[in-house]
Amino acid sequence: MSGPLAEEPSESSTVGARAREDLGAEPAPLVTVLSAWAAELRLDNVPERVVALATSQVIAQLAAIRAGLRHSAGTKLVRAFGPPLQSDPRRSAAVLAMLGSWLNLDDTAYAGHLAPSTVAVPLAYAHAGRRDGRTLLTAVIAANECAARITAAATLGPLRGQSALHTHLAGAVAGRLSSEGAPARRWADAFGLAFASPPWPVMHAFLGGDAKFVHVLAPVRSAMDACDAAYAGLTGMPDIMEHAHGFLARFATVPLPEVITAGLGLHWHTETLSFKVRPGGPGIDAAVDCALELHPLLGGAPIAEVEVGASAYTLFAGRQAARYLAGPRTPISALLLSTAYPVATALLTGDLTVEDFDLPAMRDPARWALADRVRLVHDPRMTSALFGSVAPFGAALRQAGEPGLAWLRDFAGDQVAILGPPGDGGSHDFTSASKATPARVTVRLVDGRTFSRERDIPIGSAGPDTRRRHRQLVREKFLAQGGEPAVADELNGLAELPAERLNRLLADALR
């Protein structure tokens, strides 16, 4: 098993310094430094707490993939692209990525929706290539660190969350090349080739149609092609990230290039993981948690109105989805981002499941009637709490300083910007990272009684509770999607699993 983090930097954390020394006074390109570190990463260099979180991430993402298979849209994806486990790992990686992403059951971090690439690609290569558990976990952690850092560098820009498809370029390149034990030079070339043409989604199609079902397909396939090209000897630009005409110049309003290599081997973005326990966009989680607490108190009494107090983040996501809401005909992509339908469903049924985003549940007139009586209001205190946490972009705003607050003013307006955190540089240490997306749900019944619940950090989101019981949370998530208890328990010892046993277990996990 991996040991605790040493006081001195590990061997893998010093490769960036060696790369700079090799090139003299000129600093090495960011991709060169990142690739050198990631290619040499070994599980023994990773703190045990980080290995445990990555293990939970694998189990949680297998649950998300099972959920995608259970939904009626999963049948269409399998019909179009084949089953999740195939002999060709490149094709398998794409199917696993799609199935585990579009229901918003994929686990996130600061920064980015990582797991559709950082877990799916290593799973595909572990199964096809008969890798053991240590190799799989090493690839997941390497991919997490590469994808999260590159995503964080572009967080203060026009794309974030699932629309930041470049996350999966990085995650898929790193997940595959770590699985294959590729040398650092190949990593750098593959990154350079993949980020030569990063995807930029059209949100009208993303929210209004079925494009969200396949939104990770293009970046994962592009990453696989970039790796193939690098194996064949094609080269990429090593300064693709920081160059004046490079990726960050196009995809970040306020670039943060330094975060790509800050604290490699010392500070772990994997520690910022949030585990999704129910489907739906990240802005709704706390509100649904509150609604589920209220359900048994209501006793089925008629509800007059529901008020949801939330941060500007939740209201922003709701506004993006609002123009596509059409009752039972609402596209699932938009419904996942709205607050009213999930909260109404949780209040009426005491749960929120994959089936609630499928037929016949979506035709239930009682849910839509109550959803029409759900009102969102902005709570400035909750917005301050959001900005004060590491995820989803509090850390970026702190590190950016005044340019970050200027970005926030342009993005959200002056009234929201004054709630932003101080631009004090922040910290790259994520051992106590949190993700606060607060909500308060107040229900007024027809008979005049009022009930209310409030939560700052949703169940499963990064914070003290999740660090303490993430193993329990992801086990429950896996079982909720029909997974077998024995499979979940054996996967919890992933680092010790030999290749053949892991191969059979992955097949069992997705059966």
JSON list of N, CA and C in Angstrom, two decimals, residues 157-182:
[
{"chain": "A", "resi": 157, "resn": "GLY", "atom": "N", "xyz": [-12.96, 31.70, -17.66]},
{"chain": "A", "resi": 157, "resn": "GLY", "atom": "CA", "xyz": [-13.17, 31.88, -19.08]},
{"chain": "A", "resi": 157, "resn": "GLY", "atom": "C", "xyz": [-14.62, 31.58, -19.41]},
{"chain": "A", "resi": 158, "resn": "PRO", "atom": "N", "xyz": [-14.94, 31.38, -20.66]},
{"chain": "A", "resi": 158, "resn": "PRO", "atom": "CA", "xyz": [-16.34, 31.18, -21.06]},
{"chain": "A", "resi": 158, "resn": "PRO", "atom": "C", "xyz": [-16.87, 29.77, -20.84]},
{"chain": "A", "resi": 159, "resn": "LEU", "atom": "N", "xyz": [-16.01, 28.79, -20.61]},
{"chain": "A", "resi": 159, "resn": "LEU", "atom": "CA", "xyz": [-16.45, 27.40, -20.49]},
{"chain": "A", "resi": 159, "resn": "LEU", "atom": "C", "xyz": [-16.09, 26.85, -19.12]},
{"chain": "A", "resi": 160, "resn": "ARG", "atom": "N", "xyz": [-17.04, 26.13, -18.52]},
{"chain": "A", "resi": 160, "resn": "ARG", "atom": "CA", "xyz": [-16.77, 25.50, -17.23]},
{"chain": "A", "resi": 160, "resn": "ARG", "atom": "C", "xyz": [-17.73, 24.33, -17.09]},
{"chain": "A", "resi": 161, "resn": "GLY", "atom": "N", "xyz": [-17.48, 23.51, -16.06]},
{"chain": "A", "resi": 161, "resn": "GLY", "atom": "CA", "xyz": [-18.34, 22.35, -15.85]},
{"chain": "A", "resi": 161, "resn": "GLY", "atom": "C", "xyz": [-18.30, 21.40, -17.03]},
{"chain": "A", "resi": 162, "resn": "GLN", "atom": "N", "xyz": [-19.45, 20.87, -17.41]},
{"chain": "A", "resi": 162, "resn": "GLN", "atom": "CA", "xyz": [-19.47, 19.92, -18.52]},
{"chain": "A", "resi": 162, "resn": "GLN", "atom": "C", "xyz": [-19.22, 20.57, -19.87]},
{"chain": "A", "resi": 163, "resn": "SER", "atom": "N", "xyz": [-19.35, 21.88, -19.95]},
{"chain": "A", "resi": 163, "resn": "SER", "atom": "CA", "xyz": [-19.07, 22.53, -21.24]},
{"chain": "A", "resi": 163, "resn": "SER", "atom": "C", "xyz": [-17.57, 22.65, -21.49]},
{"chain": "A", "resi": 164, "resn": "ALA", "atom": "N", "xyz": [-16.75, 22.46, -20.46]},
{"chain": "A", "resi": 164, "resn": "ALA", "atom": "CA", "xyz": [-15.30, 22.53, -20.63]},
{"chain": "A", "resi": 164, "resn": "ALA", "atom": "C", "xyz": [-14.80, 21.18, -21.13]},
{"chain": "A", "resi": 165, "resn": "LEU", "atom": "N", "xyz": [-15.03, 20.93, -22.40]},
{"chain": "A", "resi": 165, "resn": "LEU", "atom": "CA", "xyz": [-14.70, 19.63, -22.97]},
{"chain": "A", "resi": 165, "resn": "LEU", "atom": "C", "xyz": [-13.20, 19.38, -23.04]},
{"chain": "A", "resi": 166, "resn": "HIS", "atom": "N", "xyz": [-12.41, 20.45, -22.97]},
{"chain": "A", "resi": 166, "resn": "HIS", "atom": "CA", "xyz": [-10.96, 20.27, -22.98]},
{"chain": "A", "resi": 166, "resn": "HIS", "atom": "C", "xyz": [-10.48, 19.46, -21.79]},
{"chain": "A", "resi": 167, "resn": "THR", "atom": "N", "xyz": [-11.27, 19.42, -20.70]},
{"chain": "A", "resi": 167, "resn": "THR", "atom": "CA", "xyz": [-10.92, 18.57, -19.55]},
{"chain": "A", "resi": 167, "resn": "THR", "atom": "C", "xyz": [-10.65, 17.15, -20.02]},
{"chain": "A", "resi": 168, "resn": "HIS", "atom": "N", "xyz": [-11.47, 16.67, -20.95]},
{"chain": "A", "resi": 168, "resn": "HIS", "atom": "CA", "xyz": [-11.37, 15.27, -21.36]},
{"chain": "A", "resi": 168, "resn": "HIS", "atom": "C", "xyz": [-10.27, 15.03, -22.39]},
{"chain": "A", "resi": 169, "resn": "LEU", "atom": "N", "xyz": [-9.82, 16.07, -23.06]},
{"chain": "A", "resi": 169, "resn": "LEU", "atom": "CA", "xyz": [-8.60, 15.90, -23.86]},
{"chain": "A", "resi": 169, "resn": "LEU", "atom": "C", "xyz": [-7.44, 15.53, -22.95]},
{"chain": "A", "resi": 170, "resn": "ALA", "atom": "N", "xyz": [-7.28, 16.29, -21.87]},
{"chain": "A", "resi": 170, "resn": "ALA", "atom": "CA", "xyz": [-6.18, 16.03, -20.94]},
{"chain": "A", "resi": 170, "resn": "ALA", "atom": "C", "xyz": [-6.37, 14.72, -20.21]},
{"chain": "A", "resi": 171, "resn": "GLY", "atom": "N", "xyz": [-7.60, 14.48, -19.70]},
{"chain": "A", "resi": 171, "resn": "GLY", "atom": "CA", "xyz": [-7.84, 13.27, -18.93]},
{"chain": "A", "resi": 171, "resn": "GLY", "atom": "C", "xyz": [-7.66, 12.00, -19.75]},
{"chain": "A", "resi": 172, "resn": "ALA", "atom": "N", "xyz": [-8.09, 12.03, -21.00]},
{"chain": "A", "resi": 172, "resn": "ALA", "atom": "CA", "xyz": [-8.00, 10.83, -21.84]},
{"chain": "A", "resi": 172, "resn": "ALA", "atom": "C", "xyz": [-6.55, 10.57, -22.28]},
{"chain": "A", "resi": 173, "resn": "VAL", "atom": "N", "xyz": [-5.82, 11.62, -22.64]},
{"chain": "A", "resi": 173, "resn": "VAL", "atom": "CA", "xyz": [-4.40, 11.43, -22.99]},
{"chain": "A", "resi": 173, "resn": "VAL", "atom": "C", "xyz": [-3.64, 10.84, -21.81]},
{"chain": "A", "resi": 174, "resn": "ALA", "atom": "N", "xyz": [-3.80, 11.45, -20.63]},
{"chain": "A", "resi": 174, "resn": "ALA", "atom": "CA", "xyz": [-3.06, 11.00, -19.46]},
{"chain": "A", "resi": 174, "resn": "ALA", "atom": "C", "xyz": [-3.51, 9.62, -19.01]},
{"chain": "A", "resi": 175, "resn": "GLY", "atom": "N", "xyz": [-4.82, 9.36, -19.05]},
{"chain": "A", "resi": 175, "resn": "GLY", "atom": "CA", "xyz": [-5.32, 8.06, -18.63]},
{"chain": "A", "resi": 175, "resn": "GLY", "atom": "C", "xyz": [-4.80, 6.93, -19.48]},
{"chain": "A", "resi": 176, "resn": "ARG", "atom": "N", "xyz": [-4.72, 7.15, -20.79]},
{"chain": "A", "resi": 176, "resn": "ARG", "atom": "CA", "xyz": [-4.21, 6.10, -21.67]},
{"chain": "A", "resi": 176, "resn": "ARG", "atom": "C", "xyz": [-2.71, 5.93, -21.53]},
{"chain": "A", "resi": 177, "resn": "LEU", "atom": "N", "xyz": [-1.96, 7.03, -21.58]},
{"chain": "A", "resi": 177, "resn": "LEU", "atom": "CA", "xyz": [-0.50, 6.91, -21.61]},
{"chain": "A", "resi": 177, "resn": "LEU", "atom": "C", "xyz": [0.07, 6.41, -20.29]},
{"chain": "A", "resi": 178, "resn": "SER", "atom": "N", "xyz": [-0.58, 6.74, -19.18]},
{"chain": "A", "resi": 178, "resn": "SER", "atom": "CA", "xyz": [-0.15, 6.16, -17.91]},
{"chain": "A", "resi": 178, "resn": "SER", "atom": "C", "xyz": [-0.43, 4.66, -17.90]},
{"chain": "A", "resi": 179, "resn": "SER", "atom": "N", "xyz": [-1.59, 4.26, -18.40]},
{"chain": "A", "resi": 179, "resn": "SER", "atom": "CA", "xyz": [-1.93, 2.84, -18.45]},
{"chain": "A", "resi": 179, "resn": "SER", "atom": "C", "xyz": [-0.92, 2.05, -19.28]},
{"chain": "A", "resi": 180, "resn": "GLU", "atom": "N", "xyz": [-0.39, 2.69, -20.31]},
{"chain": "A", "resi": 180, "resn": "GLU", "atom": "CA", "xyz": [0.54, 2.02, -21.21]},
{"chain": "A", "resi": 180, "resn": "GLU", "atom": "C", "xyz": [1.99, 2.22, -20.83]},
{"chain": "A", "resi": 181, "resn": "GLY", "atom": "N", "xyz": [2.27, 2.99, -19.76]},
{"chain": "A", "resi": 181, "resn": "GLY", "atom": "CA", "xyz": [3.65, 3.21, -19.34]},
{"chain": "A", "resi": 181, "resn": "GLY", "atom": "C", "xyz": [4.47, 3.98, -20.35]},
{"chain": "A", "resi": 182, "resn": "ALA", "atom": "N", "xyz": [3.84, 4.93, -21.07]},
{"chain": "A", "resi": 182, "resn": "ALA", "atom": "CA", "xyz": [4.52, 5.67, -22.13]},
{"chain": "A", "resi": 182, "resn": "ALA", "atom": "C", "xyz": [5.56, 6.63, -21.54]}
]
